[in-house]
Amino acid sequence: MVLFETMRLDHGVIPRFEYHTNRLQRSSQRLGYSFSKEQWIQYVEQIKHQYSDEVYRLKVMLDENGNFTHVIKLLTEKTSFTAKLKLMNTTSPQSFIINKTSARQHLEHSHVTDLVLLYNNEGKILEFDIGNIMIEEQGHYYTPSYQNDFLLGCMRESLIKQGKLEIKDYSKDELISKLKKGDIRVYLLNSLREVADVAIYL
């Protein structure tokens, strides 16, 4: 099992790099993985210098011994996604849910839609399989509270810090009702795509 960060490399610049660094450092401490912040920064800097001409999807992986590997490819343009609701797999260990690891069984789906929007047994809306959720309602932007029940995203954290995103929980039933009435809009938040429209198939 590896830890990883998927980042937007935009003409030699990685937005929110500090957030990615902090998350990887936190997760490595939780799971007992060897991690050198200095080596991480040096590794990523080398990649940034090599790929400064376009917008790329950069995935950097960390194994338990502290070794880095990466996969990089051009980022295709995609500004809207489709999603359906799915009950979170509660058999997955919490360490898989709150850390970004290659153990992704709890996020697997059939890909009838681009994404799945996960909710728990109590009906609380949690996250998408590839990012956090942002809900627009009456001119405000909301995201669910964190109770060690989903992955804290870098884009989510940065928007909260900027005061652009407020904390508010939604139940599955409330979300469906408000979507049907057109009272809310739903967005995907992740550091790669930043903010993208999502159409929920009900």
PDB file of C-alpha atoms in Angstrom:
ATOM      1  CA  MET A   1       0.000   0.000   0.000  1.00  0.00           C
ATOM      2  CA  VAL A   2       1.286   3.465  -0.890  1.00  0.00           C
ATOM      3  CA  LEU A   3       0.283   6.962   0.114  1.00  0.00           C
ATOM      4  CA  PHE A   4      -0.145   9.409  -2.732  1.00  0.00           C
ATOM      5  CA  GLU A   5      -0.954  12.990  -3.663  1.00  0.00           C
ATOM      6  CA  THR A   6      -2.557  13.965  -6.971  1.00  0.00           C
ATOM      7  CA  MET A   7      -1.654  17.537  -7.842  1.00  0.00           C
ATOM      8  CA  ARG A   8      -2.251  20.111 -10.544  1.00  0.00           C
ATOM      9  CA  LEU A   9       1.041  21.131 -12.147  1.00  0.00           C
ATOM     10  CA  ASP A  10       0.171  24.323 -13.988  1.00  0.00           C
ATOM     11  CA  HIS A  11       3.078  25.637 -16.084  1.00  0.00           C
ATOM     12  CA  GLY A  12       5.616  24.770 -13.404  1.00  0.00           C
ATOM     13  CA  VAL A  13       3.465  25.789 -10.422  1.00  0.00           C
ATOM     14  CA  ILE A  14       1.593  23.475  -8.024  1.00  0.00           C
ATOM     15  CA  PRO A  15      -1.281  25.334  -6.348  1.00  0.00           C
ATOM     16  CA  ARG A  16      -1.891  24.392  -2.708  1.00  0.00           C
ATOM     17  CA  PHE A  17       1.425  22.538  -2.473  1.00  0.00           C
ATOM     18  CA  GLU A  18       1.660  23.333   1.250  1.00  0.00           C
ATOM     19  CA  TYR A  19      -1.690  21.590   1.815  1.00  0.00           C
ATOM     20  CA  HIS A  20      -0.537  18.506  -0.096  1.00  0.00           C
ATOM     21  CA  THR A  21       2.698  18.448   1.899  1.00  0.00           C
ATOM     22  CA  ASN A  22       0.903  18.719   5.234  1.00  0.00           C
ATOM     23  CA  ARG A  23      -1.594  15.985   4.343  1.00  0.00           C
ATOM     24  CA  LEU A  24       1.121  13.573   3.219  1.00  0.00           C
ATOM     25  CA  GLN A  25       3.153  14.285   6.344  1.00  0.00           C
ATOM     26  CA  ARG A  26       0.089  13.713   8.583  1.00  0.00           C
ATOM     27  CA  SER A  27      -0.797  10.444   6.877  1.00  0.00           C
ATOM     28  CA  SER A  28       2.772   9.123   6.968  1.00  0.00           C
ATOM     29  CA  GLN A  29       2.873   9.758  10.731  1.00  0.00           C
ATOM     30  CA  ARG A  30      -0.483   8.020  11.254  1.00  0.00           C
ATOM     31  CA  LEU A  31       0.530   4.942   9.254  1.00  0.00           C
ATOM     32  CA  GLY A  32       4.155   4.789  10.374  1.00  0.00           C
ATOM     33  CA  TYR A  33       5.608   5.493   6.927  1.00  0.00           C
ATOM     34  CA  SER A  34       9.056   7.029   6.604  1.00  0.00           C
ATOM     35  CA  PHE A  35       8.775  10.578   5.228  1.00  0.00           C
ATOM     36  CA  SER A  36      11.378  13.277   4.642  1.00  0.00           C
ATOM     37  CA  LYS A  37       9.840  16.663   3.927  1.00  0.00           C
ATOM     38  CA  GLU A  38      13.138  17.852   2.449  1.00  0.00           C
ATOM     39  CA  GLN A  39      13.348  14.894   0.030  1.00  0.00           C
ATOM     40  CA  TRP A  40       9.676  15.341  -0.909  1.00  0.00           C
ATOM     41  CA  ILE A  41      10.209  18.992  -1.821  1.00  0.00           C
ATOM     42  CA  GLN A  42      13.384  18.195  -3.792  1.00  0.00           C
ATOM     43  CA  TYR A  43      11.629  15.373  -5.657  1.00  0.00           C
ATOM     44  CA  VAL A  44       8.691  17.540  -6.678  1.00  0.00           C
ATOM     45  CA  GLU A  45      10.917  20.506  -7.595  1.00  0.00           C
ATOM     46  CA  GLN A  46      12.799  18.357 -10.121  1.00  0.00           C
ATOM     47  CA  ILE A  47       9.520  17.351 -11.770  1.00  0.00           C
ATOM     48  CA  LYS A  48       8.301  20.958 -11.848  1.00  0.00           C
ATOM     49  CA  HIS A  49      11.418  22.054 -13.733  1.00  0.00           C
ATOM     50  CA  GLN A  50      11.011  19.276 -16.306  1.00  0.00           C
ATOM     51  CA  TYR A  51       7.312  19.945 -16.952  1.00  0.00           C
ATOM     52  CA  SER A  52       6.807  23.706 -16.990  1.00  0.00           C
ATOM     53  CA  ASP A  53       5.185  24.071 -20.423  1.00  0.00           C
ATOM     54  CA  GLU A  54       1.605  22.766 -19.957  1.00  0.00           C
ATOM     55  CA  VAL A  55      -0.997  21.774 -17.357  1.00  0.00           C
ATOM     56  CA  TYR A  56      -0.324  18.290 -15.999  1.00  0.00           C
ATOM     57  CA  ARG A  57      -1.835  15.743 -13.641  1.00  0.00           C
ATOM     58  CA  LEU A  58       0.968  14.761 -11.277  1.00  0.00           C
ATOM     59  CA  LYS A  59       0.563  11.785  -8.963  1.00  0.00           C
ATOM     60  CA  VAL A  60       3.402  11.250  -6.492  1.00  0.00           C
ATOM     61  CA  MET A  61       3.463   8.057  -4.425  1.00  0.00           C
ATOM     62  CA  LEU A  62       5.237   7.337  -1.141  1.00  0.00           C
ATOM     63  CA  ASP A  63       5.971   3.791   0.028  1.00  0.00           C
ATOM     64  CA  GLU A  64       6.457   2.761   3.648  1.00  0.00           C
ATOM     65  CA  ASN A  65      10.245   3.044   3.323  1.00  0.00           C
ATOM     66  CA  GLY A  66      10.079   6.675   2.230  1.00  0.00           C
ATOM     67  CA  ASN A  67      10.693   6.142  -1.494  1.00  0.00           C
ATOM     68  CA  PHE A  68       8.941   8.384  -4.020  1.00  0.00           C
ATOM     69  CA  THR A  69       7.679   7.466  -7.481  1.00  0.00           C
ATOM     70  CA  HIS A  70       5.402   9.401  -9.789  1.00  0.00           C
ATOM     71  CA  VAL A  71       3.119   9.315 -12.809  1.00  0.00           C
ATOM     72  CA  ILE A  72       2.589  12.445 -14.887  1.00  0.00           C
ATOM     73  CA  LYS A  73       0.356  13.125 -17.877  1.00  0.00           C
ATOM     74  CA  LEU A  74      -1.306  16.066 -19.562  1.00  0.00           C
ATOM     75  CA  LEU A  75      -4.502  17.127 -17.827  1.00  0.00           C
ATOM     76  CA  THR A  76      -7.522  16.824 -20.090  1.00  0.00           C
ATOM     77  CA  GLU A  77     -10.140  19.559 -19.875  1.00  0.00           C
ATOM     78  CA  LYS A  78     -13.300  18.538 -18.052  1.00  0.00           C
ATOM     79  CA  THR A  79     -15.483  21.102 -16.295  1.00  0.00           C
ATOM     80  CA  SER A  80     -18.586  19.030 -15.530  1.00  0.00           C
ATOM     81  CA  PHE A  81     -19.260  15.551 -14.180  1.00  0.00           C
ATOM     82  CA  THR A  82     -22.156  13.181 -13.540  1.00  0.00           C
ATOM     83  CA  ALA A  83     -22.692  11.345 -10.252  1.00  0.00           C
ATOM     84  CA  LYS A  84     -25.043   9.008  -8.442  1.00  0.00           C
ATOM     85  CA  LEU A  85     -25.552   8.448  -4.726  1.00  0.00           C
ATOM     86  CA  LYS A  86     -23.912   5.455  -3.053  1.00  0.00           C
ATOM     87  CA  LEU A  87     -23.765   4.160   0.510  1.00  0.00           C
ATOM     88  CA  MET A  88     -20.218   4.249   1.880  1.00  0.00           C
ATOM     89  CA  ASN A  89     -18.694   0.802   2.388  1.00  0.00           C
ATOM     90  CA  THR A  90     -18.492   0.689   6.179  1.00  0.00           C
ATOM     91  CA  THR A  91     -16.288  -2.421   6.246  1.00  0.00           C
ATOM     92  CA  SER A  92     -13.241  -0.414   5.160  1.00  0.00           C
ATOM     93  CA  PRO A  93     -10.835   0.532   7.974  1.00  0.00           C
ATOM     94  CA  GLN A  94     -10.950   4.198   8.973  1.00  0.00           C
ATOM     95  CA  SER A  95      -7.269   4.526   8.004  1.00  0.00           C
ATOM     96  CA  PHE A  96      -8.246   3.894   4.352  1.00  0.00           C
ATOM     97  CA  ILE A  97     -11.008   6.502   4.507  1.00  0.00           C
ATOM     98  CA  ILE A  98      -9.135   9.416   6.116  1.00  0.00           C
ATOM     99  CA  ASN A  99      -5.773   8.889   4.365  1.00  0.00           C
ATOM    100  CA  LYS A 100      -5.103   8.996   0.626  1.00  0.00           C
ATOM    101  CA  THR A 101      -3.818   5.476   0.014  1.00  0.00           C
ATOM    102  CA  SER A 102      -3.861   2.959  -2.826  1.00  0.00           C
ATOM    103  CA  ALA A 103      -6.406   0.950  -0.791  1.00  0.00           C
ATOM    104  CA  ARG A 104      -9.481   2.429  -2.492  1.00  0.00           C
ATOM    105  CA  GLN A 105     -12.028  -0.382  -2.153  1.00  0.00           C
ATOM    106  CA  HIS A 106     -14.507   1.876  -0.351  1.00  0.00           C
ATOM    107  CA  LEU A 107     -14.549   4.185  -3.400  1.00  0.00           C
ATOM    108  CA  GLU A 108     -15.039   1.565  -6.115  1.00  0.00           C
ATOM    109  CA  HIS A 109     -18.083   1.848  -8.383  1.00  0.00           C
ATOM    110  CA  SER A 110     -19.391   0.712 -11.755  1.00  0.00           C
ATOM    111  CA  HIS A 111     -18.725   4.047 -13.523  1.00  0.00           C
ATOM    112  CA  VAL A 112     -22.232   4.272 -14.954  1.00  0.00           C
ATOM    113  CA  THR A 113     -21.679   7.892 -13.923  1.00  0.00           C
ATOM    114  CA  ASP A 114     -18.333   9.709 -13.710  1.00  0.00           C
ATOM    115  CA  LEU A 115     -18.488   9.842  -9.921  1.00  0.00           C
ATOM    116  CA  VAL A 116     -20.303   8.527  -6.881  1.00  0.00           C
ATOM    117  CA  LEU A 117     -21.483  10.768  -4.046  1.00  0.00           C
ATOM    118  CA  LEU A 118     -21.074   8.841  -0.817  1.00  0.00           C
ATOM    119  CA  TYR A 119     -23.284   8.958   2.263  1.00  0.00           C
ATOM    120  CA  ASN A 120     -23.102   7.011   5.531  1.00  0.00           C
ATOM    121  CA  ASN A 121     -25.570   4.778   7.382  1.00  0.00           C
ATOM    122  CA  GLU A 122     -27.066   7.808   9.137  1.00  0.00           C
ATOM    123  CA  GLY A 123     -27.717   9.440   5.764  1.00  0.00           C
ATOM    124  CA  LYS A 124     -25.039  12.144   6.102  1.00  0.00           C
ATOM    125  CA  ILE A 125     -23.610  13.280   2.764  1.00  0.00           C
ATOM    126  CA  LEU A 126     -19.824  12.742   2.866  1.00  0.00           C
ATOM    127  CA  GLU A 127     -17.744  13.159  -0.301  1.00  0.00           C
ATOM    128  CA  PHE A 128     -17.287  12.180  -3.933  1.00  0.00           C
ATOM    129  CA  ASP A 129     -14.966   9.311  -4.795  1.00  0.00           C
ATOM    130  CA  ILE A 130     -12.401  11.773  -6.215  1.00  0.00           C
ATOM    131  CA  GLY A 131     -12.979  14.865  -4.090  1.00  0.00           C
ATOM    132  CA  ASN A 132     -15.052  16.788  -1.612  1.00  0.00           C
ATOM    133  CA  ILE A 133     -18.510  18.211  -2.205  1.00  0.00           C
ATOM    134  CA  MET A 134     -19.505  21.872  -2.288  1.00  0.00           C
ATOM    135  CA  ILE A 135     -23.198  22.766  -2.159  1.00  0.00           C
ATOM    136  CA  GLU A 136     -24.434  26.181  -3.274  1.00  0.00           C
ATOM    137  CA  GLU A 137     -27.611  27.325  -1.514  1.00  0.00           C
ATOM    138  CA  GLN A 138     -29.021  30.862  -1.400  1.00  0.00           C
ATOM    139  CA  GLY A 139     -25.705  32.453  -2.332  1.00  0.00           C
ATOM    140  CA  HIS A 140     -23.660  30.512   0.223  1.00  0.00           C
ATOM    141  CA  TYR A 141     -21.272  27.618  -0.325  1.00  0.00           C
ATOM    142  CA  TYR A 142     -21.296  24.694   2.091  1.00  0.00           C
ATOM    143  CA  THR A 143     -19.364  21.491   2.718  1.00  0.00           C
ATOM    144  CA  PRO A 144     -20.008  18.740   5.303  1.00  0.00           C
ATOM    145  CA  SER A 145     -18.406  18.730   8.744  1.00  0.00           C
ATOM    146  CA  TYR A 146     -15.429  16.444   9.212  1.00  0.00           C
ATOM    147  CA  GLN A 147     -15.894  13.663  11.765  1.00  0.00           C
ATOM    148  CA  ASN A 148     -13.064  11.374  10.625  1.00  0.00           C
ATOM    149  CA  ASP A 149     -15.537  10.069   8.035  1.00  0.00           C
ATOM    150  CA  PHE A 150     -13.981  11.171   4.720  1.00  0.00           C
ATOM    151  CA  LEU A 151     -10.729  12.411   3.184  1.00  0.00           C
ATOM    152  CA  LEU A 152      -9.860  16.035   3.907  1.00  0.00           C
ATOM    153  CA  GLY A 153      -9.206  17.611   0.527  1.00  0.00           C
ATOM    154  CA  CYS A 154      -6.660  20.341  -0.149  1.00  0.00           C
ATOM    155  CA  MET A 155      -9.067  22.456  -2.221  1.00  0.00           C
ATOM    156  CA  ARG A 156     -11.708  22.215   0.523  1.00  0.00           C
ATOM    157  CA  GLU A 157      -9.213  23.255   3.189  1.00  0.00           C
ATOM    158  CA  SER A 158      -7.946  26.229   1.183  1.00  0.00           C
ATOM    159  CA  LEU A 159     -11.476  27.539   0.488  1.00  0.00           C
ATOM    160  CA  ILE A 160     -12.414  27.229   4.170  1.00  0.00           C
ATOM    161  CA  LYS A 161      -9.256  29.117   5.164  1.00  0.00           C
ATOM    162  CA  GLN A 162     -10.130  31.857   2.643  1.00  0.00           C
ATOM    163  CA  GLY A 163     -13.603  32.188   4.179  1.00  0.00           C
ATOM    164  CA  LYS A 164     -15.304  31.138   0.930  1.00  0.00           C
ATOM    165  CA  LEU A 165     -16.706  27.846   2.214  1.00  0.00           C
ATOM    166  CA  GLU A 166     -18.885  27.224   5.278  1.00  0.00           C
ATOM    167  CA  ILE A 167     -19.511  24.012   7.223  1.00  0.00           C
ATOM    168  CA  LYS A 168     -23.006  22.542   7.038  1.00  0.00           C
ATOM    169  CA  ASP A 169     -24.239  18.961   7.001  1.00  0.00           C
ATOM    170  CA  TYR A 170     -26.838  17.690   4.554  1.00  0.00           C
ATOM    171  CA  SER A 171     -28.731  14.434   4.753  1.00  0.00           C
ATOM    172  CA  LYS A 172     -29.285  12.299   1.684  1.00  0.00           C
ATOM    173  CA  ASP A 173     -33.047  12.973   1.798  1.00  0.00           C
ATOM    174  CA  GLU A 174     -32.573  16.735   2.185  1.00  0.00           C
ATOM    175  CA  LEU A 175     -30.096  16.821  -0.691  1.00  0.00           C
ATOM    176  CA  ILE A 176     -32.429  14.890  -3.009  1.00  0.00           C
ATOM    177  CA  SER A 177     -35.410  17.073  -2.090  1.00  0.00           C
ATOM    178  CA  LYS A 178     -33.526  20.326  -2.647  1.00  0.00           C
ATOM    179  CA  LEU A 179     -32.008  19.099  -5.919  1.00  0.00           C
ATOM    180  CA  LYS A 180     -35.446  18.184  -7.247  1.00  0.00           C
ATOM    181  CA  LYS A 181     -36.764  21.646  -6.345  1.00  0.00           C
ATOM    182  CA  GLY A 182     -33.721  23.367  -7.859  1.00  0.00           C
ATOM    183  CA  ASP A 183     -32.822  24.976  -4.529  1.00  0.00           C
ATOM    184  CA  ILE A 184     -29.185  23.885  -4.591  1.00  0.00           C
ATOM    185  CA  ARG A 185     -26.299  23.285  -6.989  1.00  0.00           C
ATOM    186  CA  VAL A 186     -23.589  20.713  -6.403  1.00  0.00           C
ATOM    187  CA  TYR A 187     -19.881  20.944  -7.219  1.00  0.00           C
ATOM    188  CA  LEU A 188     -16.839  18.707  -7.032  1.00  0.00           C
ATOM    189  CA  LEU A 189     -13.851  20.109  -5.173  1.00  0.00           C
ATOM    190  CA  ASN A 190     -10.397  18.708  -5.704  1.00  0.00           C
ATOM    191  CA  SER A 191      -6.946  20.155  -6.137  1.00  0.00           C
ATOM    192  CA  LEU A 192      -6.636  18.796  -9.667  1.00  0.00           C
ATOM    193  CA  ARG A 193      -9.882  20.120 -11.166  1.00  0.00           C
ATOM    194  CA  GLU A 194     -10.361  22.798  -8.486  1.00  0.00           C
ATOM    195  CA  VAL A 195     -14.141  23.390  -8.871  1.00  0.00           C
ATOM    196  CA  ALA A 196     -16.375  21.498 -11.309  1.00  0.00           C
ATOM    197  CA  ASP A 197     -20.140  21.275 -11.874  1.00  0.00           C
ATOM    198  CA  VAL A 198     -21.796  17.968 -10.999  1.00  0.00           C
ATOM    199  CA  ALA A 199     -25.158  16.678 -12.224  1.00  0.00           C
ATOM    200  CA  ILE A 200     -26.566  14.165  -9.724  1.00  0.00           C
ATOM    201  CA  TYR A 201     -28.578  11.338 -11.299  1.00  0.00           C
ATOM    202  CA  LEU A 202     -31.456  10.590  -8.932  1.00  0.00           C
TER     203      LEU A 202
END
